[in-house]
């Protein structure tokens, strides 16, 4: 944004070009001004030089949000979002590792902070 305008409004986290268009129409009707003047005023209030600069920025943000959403859907939930199934799988994997350590001659100690420490037993 290469603007020297003072910003009196901030865009929401996920701005919508359609919402901005409705804001401009409402402003034009409410103040009995031309639509172009209302668009220009909104652009300035949001800190942009003109309407097209504001809309381009909002559309690029929308495209980025959509790409992120699609990527999230493609990769599936994170382990924390996976819930009980992941926790069960994780506990089983840890139990299997601890069993392997014991077979290899390691002693397992559980700390108060839930940390697991393994030390090699003397043979």
GROMACS .gro file of N, CA and C in nm:
model
  369
    1UNK      N    1   0.085  -0.116   0.000
    1UNK     CA    2   0.000   0.000   0.000
    1UNK      C    3   0.090   0.123   0.000
    2UNK      N    4   0.096   0.191  -0.110
    2UNK     CA    5   0.178   0.312  -0.122
    2UNK      C    6   0.089   0.434  -0.110
    3UNK      N    7   0.046   0.461   0.011
    3UNK     CA    8  -0.049   0.569   0.032
    3UNK      C    9  -0.002   0.662   0.142
    4UNK      N   10  -0.036   0.789   0.125
    4UNK     CA   11  -0.005   0.886   0.230
    4UNK      C   12  -0.133   0.923   0.304
    5UNK      N   13  -0.244   0.853   0.274
    5UNK     CA   14  -0.371   0.881   0.338
    5UNK      C   15  -0.368   0.838   0.484
    6UNK      N   16  -0.441   0.908   0.567
    6UNK     CA   17  -0.457   0.869   0.706
    6UNK      C   18  -0.569   0.767   0.713
    7UNK      N   19  -0.542   0.657   0.777
    7UNK     CA   20  -0.639   0.548   0.785
    7UNK      C   21  -0.731   0.573   0.904
    8UNK      N   22  -0.862   0.575   0.880
    8UNK     CA   23  -0.956   0.589   0.990
    8UNK      C   24  -1.035   0.460   1.012
    9UNK      N   25  -1.021   0.365   0.919
    9UNK     CA   26  -1.086   0.235   0.930
    9UNK      C   27  -0.982   0.127   0.907
   10UNK      N   28  -1.005   0.011   0.964
   10UNK     CA   29  -0.918  -0.104   0.940
   10UNK      C   30  -0.999  -0.214   0.876
   11UNK      N   31  -0.938  -0.283   0.782
   11UNK     CA   32  -1.004  -0.397   0.718
   11UNK      C   33  -1.014  -0.511   0.818
   12UNK      N   34  -1.122  -0.589   0.810
   12UNK     CA   35  -1.132  -0.706   0.897
   12UNK      C   36  -1.029  -0.812   0.857
   13UNK      N   37  -1.016  -0.915   0.937
   13UNK     CA   38  -0.918  -1.020   0.910
   13UNK      C   39  -0.941  -1.084   0.773
   14UNK      N   40  -1.066  -1.109   0.739
   14UNK     CA   41  -1.100  -1.168   0.610
   14UNK      C   42  -1.194  -1.071   0.536
   15UNK      N   43  -1.138  -0.968   0.475
   15UNK     CA   44  -1.223  -0.869   0.408
   15UNK      C   45  -1.290  -0.926   0.284
   16UNK      N   46  -1.403  -0.866   0.249
   16UNK     CA   47  -1.481  -0.910   0.134
   16UNK      C   48  -1.503  -0.793   0.039
   17UNK      N   49  -1.468  -0.814  -0.089
   17UNK     CA   50  -1.491  -0.710  -0.189
   17UNK      C   51  -1.640  -0.682  -0.201
   18UNK      N   52  -1.723  -0.786  -0.189
   18UNK     CA   53  -1.868  -0.768  -0.199
   18UNK      C   54  -1.919  -0.680  -0.084
   19UNK      N   55  -1.867  -0.702   0.035
   19UNK     CA   56  -1.908  -0.620   0.150
   19UNK      C   57  -1.867  -0.474   0.128
   20UNK      N   58  -1.747  -0.453   0.074
   20UNK     CA   59  -1.702  -0.316   0.047
   20UNK      C   60  -1.793  -0.249  -0.057
   21UNK      N   61  -1.834  -0.325  -0.159
   21UNK     CA   62  -1.924  -0.268  -0.261
   21UNK      C   63  -2.057  -0.226  -0.198
   22UNK      N   64  -2.108  -0.309  -0.107
   22UNK     CA   65  -2.233  -0.275  -0.039
   22UNK      C   66  -2.214  -0.152   0.050
   23UNK      N   67  -2.098  -0.143   0.117
   23UNK     CA   68  -2.071  -0.026   0.199
   23UNK      C   69  -2.071   0.101   0.113
   24UNK      N   70  -2.009   0.092  -0.003
   24UNK     CA   71  -2.002   0.208  -0.092
   24UNK      C   72  -2.142   0.248  -0.139
   25UNK      N   73  -2.224   0.149  -0.177
   25UNK     CA   74  -2.361   0.180  -0.220
   25UNK      C   75  -2.442   0.243  -0.109
   26UNK      N   76  -2.429   0.188   0.012
   26UNK     CA   77  -2.502   0.245   0.127
   26UNK      C   78  -2.457   0.387   0.155
   27UNK      N   79  -2.327   0.412   0.147
   27UNK     CA   80  -2.274   0.547   0.170
   27UNK      C   81  -2.326   0.643   0.064
   28UNK      N   82  -2.325   0.599  -0.062
   28UNK     CA   83  -2.372   0.685  -0.171
   28UNK      C   84  -2.519   0.721  -0.151
   29UNK      N   85  -2.600   0.621  -0.115
   29UNK     CA   86  -2.742   0.648  -0.092
   29UNK      C   87  -2.763   0.737   0.030
   30UNK      N   88  -2.695   0.705   0.139
   30UNK     CA   89  -2.714   0.778   0.264
   30UNK      C   90  -2.668   0.922   0.259
   31UNK      N   91  -2.567   0.950   0.178
   31UNK     CA   92  -2.515   1.087   0.172
   31UNK      C   93  -2.551   1.156   0.040
   32UNK      N   94  -2.631   1.089  -0.042
   32UNK     CA   95  -2.674   1.144  -0.171
   32UNK      C   96  -2.555   1.191  -0.255
   33UNK      N   97  -2.455   1.101  -0.266
   33UNK     CA   98  -2.339   1.131  -0.351
   33UNK      C   99  -2.327   1.022  -0.456
   34UNK      N  100  -2.246   1.049  -0.557
   34UNK     CA  101  -2.227   0.949  -0.662
   34UNK      C  102  -2.151   0.829  -0.605
   35UNK      N  103  -2.175   0.712  -0.665
   35UNK     CA  104  -2.111   0.590  -0.621
   35UNK      C  105  -1.958   0.603  -0.626
   36UNK      N  106  -1.906   0.661  -0.731
   36UNK     CA  107  -1.760   0.677  -0.744
   36UNK      C  108  -1.703   0.759  -0.628
   37UNK      N  109  -1.775   0.862  -0.586
   37UNK     CA  110  -1.729   0.945  -0.473
   37UNK      C  111  -1.732   0.866  -0.344
   38UNK      N  112  -1.833   0.783  -0.326
   38UNK     CA  113  -1.842   0.699  -0.206
   38UNK      C  114  -1.730   0.595  -0.204
   39UNK      N  115  -1.703   0.536  -0.320
   39UNK     CA  116  -1.593   0.439  -0.329
   39UNK      C  117  -1.459   0.504  -0.296
   40UNK      N  118  -1.437   0.621  -0.352
   40UNK     CA  119  -1.313   0.694  -0.327
   40UNK      C  120  -1.298   0.727  -0.179
   41UNK      N  121  -1.408   0.770  -0.117
   41UNK     CA  122  -1.403   0.804   0.025
   41UNK      C  123  -1.370   0.680   0.110
   42UNK      N  124  -1.435   0.568   0.079
   42UNK     CA  125  -1.406   0.445   0.154
   42UNK      C  126  -1.260   0.403   0.136
   43UNK      N  127  -1.212   0.411   0.013
   43UNK     CA  128  -1.072   0.375  -0.013
   43UNK      C  129  -0.979   0.460   0.073
   44UNK      N  130  -1.005   0.589   0.077
   44UNK     CA  131  -0.922   0.679   0.159
   44UNK      C  132  -0.934   0.646   0.307
   45UNK      N  133  -1.056   0.615   0.353
   45UNK     CA  134  -1.076   0.581   0.494
   45UNK      C  135  -1.001   0.454   0.533
   46UNK      N  136  -0.988   0.363   0.438
   46UNK     CA  137  -0.914   0.239   0.464
   46UNK      C  138  -0.763   0.256   0.438
   47UNK      N  139  -0.724   0.376   0.394
   47UNK     CA  140  -0.582   0.405   0.376
   47UNK      C  141  -0.528   0.378   0.236
   48UNK      N  142  -0.615   0.369   0.137
   48UNK     CA  143  -0.573   0.343  -0.001
   48UNK      C  144  -0.595   0.467  -0.087
   49UNK      N  145  -0.516   0.479  -0.193
   49UNK     CA  146  -0.526   0.596  -0.280
   49UNK      C  147  -0.657   0.601  -0.357
   50UNK      N  148  -0.705   0.483  -0.399
   50UNK     CA  149  -0.827   0.480  -0.479
   50UNK      C  150  -0.898   0.345  -0.460
   51UNK      N  151  -1.018   0.339  -0.515
   51UNK     CA  152  -1.103   0.222  -0.501
   51UNK      C  153  -1.039   0.097  -0.562
   52UNK      N  154  -0.982   0.110  -0.682
   52UNK     CA  155  -0.927  -0.008  -0.747
   52UNK      C  156  -0.809  -0.065  -0.668
   53UNK      N  157  -0.730   0.021  -0.604
   53UNK     CA  158  -0.619  -0.027  -0.521
   53UNK      C  159  -0.673  -0.104  -0.400
   54UNK      N  160  -0.778  -0.053  -0.339
   54UNK     CA  161  -0.840  -0.120  -0.225
   54UNK      C  162  -0.897  -0.256  -0.267
   55UNK      N  163  -0.970  -0.259  -0.375
   55UNK     CA  164  -1.032  -0.384  -0.421
   55UNK      C  165  -0.925  -0.486  -0.461
   56UNK      N  166  -0.818  -0.443  -0.530
   56UNK     CA  167  -0.709  -0.535  -0.566
   56UNK      C  168  -0.648  -0.598  -0.440
   57UNK      N  169  -0.627  -0.516  -0.339
   57UNK     CA  170  -0.569  -0.567  -0.215
   57UNK      C  171  -0.662  -0.669  -0.149
   58UNK      N  172  -0.790  -0.637  -0.140
   58UNK     CA  173  -0.887  -0.727  -0.078
   58UNK      C  174  -0.898  -0.857  -0.157
   59UNK      N  175  -0.897  -0.849  -0.289
   59UNK     CA  176  -0.905  -0.970  -0.370
   59UNK      C  177  -0.781  -1.058  -0.353
   60UNK      N  178  -0.663  -0.995  -0.338
   60UNK     CA  179  -0.542  -1.075  -0.317
   60UNK      C  180  -0.547  -1.143  -0.181
   61UNK      N  181  -0.601  -1.073  -0.079
   61UNK     CA  182  -0.616  -1.135   0.053
   61UNK      C  183  -0.715  -1.251   0.047
   62UNK      N  184  -0.825  -1.231  -0.026
   62UNK     CA  185  -0.925  -1.338  -0.039
   62UNK      C  186  -0.866  -1.460  -0.108
   63UNK      N  187  -0.786  -1.437  -0.212
   63UNK     CA  188  -0.722  -1.547  -0.283
   63UNK      C  189  -0.625  -1.621  -0.191
   64UNK      N  190  -0.552  -1.547  -0.108
   64UNK     CA  191  -0.458  -1.610  -0.015
   64UNK      C  192  -0.533  -1.693   0.089
   65UNK      N  193  -0.644  -1.639   0.141
   65UNK     CA  194  -0.724  -1.714   0.239
   65UNK      C  195  -0.780  -1.841   0.176
   66UNK      N  196  -0.827  -1.832   0.053
   66UNK     CA  197  -0.883  -1.949  -0.015
   66UNK      C  198  -0.775  -2.054  -0.040
   67UNK      N  199  -0.656  -2.012  -0.082
   67UNK     CA  200  -0.547  -2.105  -0.106
   67UNK      C  201  -0.507  -2.175   0.024
   68UNK      N  202  -0.504  -2.101   0.133
   68UNK     CA  203  -0.471  -2.160   0.263
   68UNK      C  204  -0.577  -2.260   0.305
   69UNK      N  205  -0.704  -2.225   0.285
   69UNK     CA  206  -0.813  -2.316   0.321
   69UNK      C  207  -0.805  -2.445   0.240
   70UNK      N  208  -0.779  -2.432   0.109
   70UNK     CA  209  -0.768  -2.551   0.024
   70UNK      C  210  -0.649  -2.638   0.065
   71UNK      N  211  -0.539  -2.575   0.100
   71UNK     CA  212  -0.422  -2.651   0.144
   71UNK      C  213  -0.452  -2.724   0.274
   72UNK      N  214  -0.522  -2.657   0.365
   72UNK     CA  215  -0.559  -2.721   0.492
   72UNK      C  216  -0.649  -2.841   0.468
   73UNK      N  217  -0.744  -2.827   0.376
   73UNK     CA  218  -0.835  -2.938   0.345
   73UNK      C  219  -0.759  -3.055   0.282
   74UNK      N  220  -0.660  -3.023   0.198
   74UNK     CA  221  -0.584  -3.127   0.129
   74UNK      C  222  -0.495  -3.205   0.225
   75UNK      N  223  -0.440  -3.140   0.326
   75UNK     CA  224  -0.349  -3.207   0.418
   75UNK      C  225  -0.420  -3.274   0.535
   76UNK      N  226  -0.544  -3.239   0.560
   76UNK     CA  227  -0.616  -3.300   0.670
   76UNK      C  228  -0.587  -3.230   0.801
   77UNK      N  229  -0.644  -3.282   0.908
   77UNK     CA  230  -0.628  -3.218   1.037
   77UNK      C  231  -0.486  -3.232   1.092
   78UNK      N  232  -0.445  -3.136   1.172
   78UNK     CA  233  -0.317  -3.146   1.241
   78UNK      C  234  -0.332  -3.251   1.351
   79UNK      N  235  -0.221  -3.300   1.406
   79UNK     CA  236  -0.233  -3.400   1.513
   79UNK      C  237  -0.318  -3.352   1.630
   80UNK      N  238  -0.309  -3.225   1.666
   80UNK     CA  239  -0.389  -3.176   1.777
   80UNK      C  240  -0.537  -3.173   1.743
   81UNK      N  241  -0.569  -3.148   1.614
   81UNK     CA  242  -0.709  -3.144   1.572
   81UNK      C  243  -0.766  -3.284   1.553
   82UNK      N  244  -0.680  -3.385   1.539
   82UNK     CA  245  -0.725  -3.520   1.511
   82UNK      C  246  -0.796  -3.583   1.632
   83UNK      N  247  -0.767  -3.532   1.751
   83UNK     CA  248  -0.839  -3.574   1.869
   83UNK      C  249  -0.798  -3.709   1.924
   84UNK      N  250  -0.895  -3.781   1.981
   84UNK     CA  251  -0.867  -3.905   2.053
   84UNK      C  252  -0.797  -4.012   1.970
   85UNK      N  253  -0.830  -4.022   1.843
   85UNK     CA  254  -0.768  -4.125   1.759
   85UNK      C  255  -0.617  -4.104   1.752
   86UNK      N  256  -0.575  -3.980   1.736
   86UNK     CA  257  -0.432  -3.952   1.728
   86UNK      C  258  -0.366  -3.978   1.863
   87UNK      N  259  -0.430  -3.935   1.971
   87UNK     CA  260  -0.373  -3.956   2.104
   87UNK      C  261  -0.354  -4.104   2.132
   88UNK      N  262  -0.450  -4.185   2.094
   88UNK     CA  263  -0.441  -4.329   2.114
   88UNK      C  264  -0.325  -4.387   2.033
   89UNK      N  265  -0.314  -4.344   1.910
   89UNK     CA  266  -0.205  -4.391   1.823
   89UNK      C  267  -0.070  -4.348   1.880
   90UNK      N  268  -0.062  -4.224   1.928
   90UNK     CA  269   0.062  -4.172   1.985
   90UNK      C  270   0.102  -4.251   2.109
   91UNK      N  271   0.006  -4.278   2.198
   91UNK     CA  272   0.035  -4.354   2.319
   91UNK      C  273   0.086  -4.494   2.285
   92UNK      N  274   0.026  -4.555   2.183
   92UNK     CA  275   0.068  -4.690   2.141
   92UNK      C  276   0.212  -4.685   2.089
   93UNK      N  277   0.245  -4.585   2.010
   93UNK     CA  278   0.381  -4.573   1.956
   93UNK      C  279   0.483  -4.553   2.068
   94UNK      N  280   0.450  -4.469   2.166
   94UNK     CA  281   0.540  -4.446   2.279
   94UNK      C  282   0.556  -4.575   2.359
   95UNK      N  283   0.446  -4.646   2.382
   95UNK     CA  284   0.453  -4.772   2.457
   95UNK      C  285   0.541  -4.874   2.384
   96UNK      N  286   0.529  -4.879   2.252
   96UNK     CA  287   0.613  -4.971   2.174
   96UNK      C  288   0.761  -4.934   2.185
   97UNK      N  289   0.791  -4.806   2.181
   97UNK     CA  290   0.931  -4.762   2.195
   97UNK      C  291   0.986  -4.796   2.333
   98UNK      N  292   0.907  -4.773   2.436
   98UNK     CA  293   0.952  -4.803   2.571
   98UNK      C  294   0.976  -4.953   2.589
   99UNK      N  295   0.891  -5.033   2.530
   99UNK     CA  296   0.908  -5.178   2.535
   99UNK      C  297   1.038  -5.219   2.465
  100UNK      N  298   1.066  -5.157   2.352
  100UNK     CA  299   1.190  -5.185   2.279
  100UNK      C  300   1.312  -5.145   2.362
  101UNK      N  301   1.306  -5.028   2.425
  101UNK     CA  302   1.416  -4.984   2.510
  101UNK      C  303   1.442  -5.085   2.622
  102UNK      N  304   1.334  -5.135   2.682
  102UNK     CA  305   1.350  -5.232   2.791
  102UNK      C  306   1.417  -5.359   2.740
  103UNK      N  307   1.378  -5.407   2.623
  103UNK     CA  308   1.438  -5.527   2.565
  103UNK      C  309   1.586  -5.507   2.534
  104UNK      N  310   1.622  -5.381   2.502
  104UNK     CA  311   1.762  -5.351   2.471
  104UNK      C  312   1.845  -5.323   2.596
  105UNK      N  313   1.782  -5.334   2.713
  105UNK     CA  314   1.856  -5.317   2.836
  105UNK      C  315   1.855  -5.178   2.893
  106UNK      N  316   1.757  -5.098   2.861
  106UNK     CA  317   1.746  -4.964   2.917
  106UNK      C  318   1.643  -4.964   3.029
  107UNK      N  319   1.667  -4.881   3.127
  107UNK     CA  320   1.573  -4.862   3.236
  107UNK      C  321   1.497  -4.732   3.210
  108UNK      N  322   1.368  -4.734   3.229
  108UNK     CA  323   1.284  -4.617   3.202
  108UNK      C  324   1.240  -4.554   3.333
  109UNK      N  325   1.254  -4.422   3.341
  109UNK     CA  326   1.211  -4.348   3.459
  109UNK      C  327   1.117  -4.237   3.414
  110UNK      N  328   1.010  -4.217   3.489
  110UNK     CA  329   0.913  -4.114   3.457
  110UNK      C  330   0.930  -3.998   3.556
  111UNK      N  331   0.952  -3.878   3.505
  111UNK     CA  332   0.969  -3.761   3.590
  111UNK      C  333   0.836  -3.699   3.626
  112UNK      N  334   0.838  -3.608   3.722
  112UNK     CA  335   0.716  -3.539   3.765
  112UNK      C  336   0.659  -3.452   3.653
  113UNK      N  337   0.746  -3.408   3.564
  113UNK     CA  338   0.701  -3.321   3.455
  113UNK      C  339   0.661  -3.400   3.331
  114UNK      N  340   0.634  -3.530   3.349
  114UNK     CA  341   0.591  -3.621   3.243
  114UNK      C  342   0.702  -3.653   3.143
  115UNK      N  343   0.824  -3.618   3.174
  115UNK     CA  344   0.934  -3.655   3.085
  115UNK      C  345   0.976  -3.798   3.113
  116UNK      N  346   1.017  -3.866   3.008
  116UNK     CA  347   1.062  -4.004   3.019
  116UNK      C  348   1.214  -4.005   3.000
  117UNK      N  349   1.282  -4.069   3.093
  117UNK     CA  350   1.428  -4.078   3.084
  117UNK      C  351   1.466  -4.225   3.074
  118UNK      N  352   1.553  -4.259   2.982
  118UNK     CA  353   1.601  -4.395   2.972
  118UNK      C  354   1.750  -4.397   2.995
  119UNK      N  355   1.794  -4.497   3.072
  119UNK     CA  356   1.938  -4.514   3.098
  119UNK      C  357   1.973  -4.659   3.074
  120UNK      N  358   2.093  -4.681   3.025
  120UNK     CA  359   2.139  -4.818   2.996
  120UNK      C  360   2.170  -4.889   3.127
  121UNK      N  361   2.114  -5.009   3.143
  121UNK     CA  362   2.141  -5.088   3.262
  121UNK      C  363   2.280  -5.149   3.250
  122UNK      N  364   2.345  -5.162   3.365
  122UNK     CA  365   2.476  -5.228   3.368
  122UNK      C  366   2.455  -5.377   3.351
  123UNK      N  367   2.537  -5.437   3.269
  123UNK     CA  368   2.523  -5.582   3.243
  123UNK      C  369   2.625  -5.658   3.324
   0.00000   0.00000   0.00000
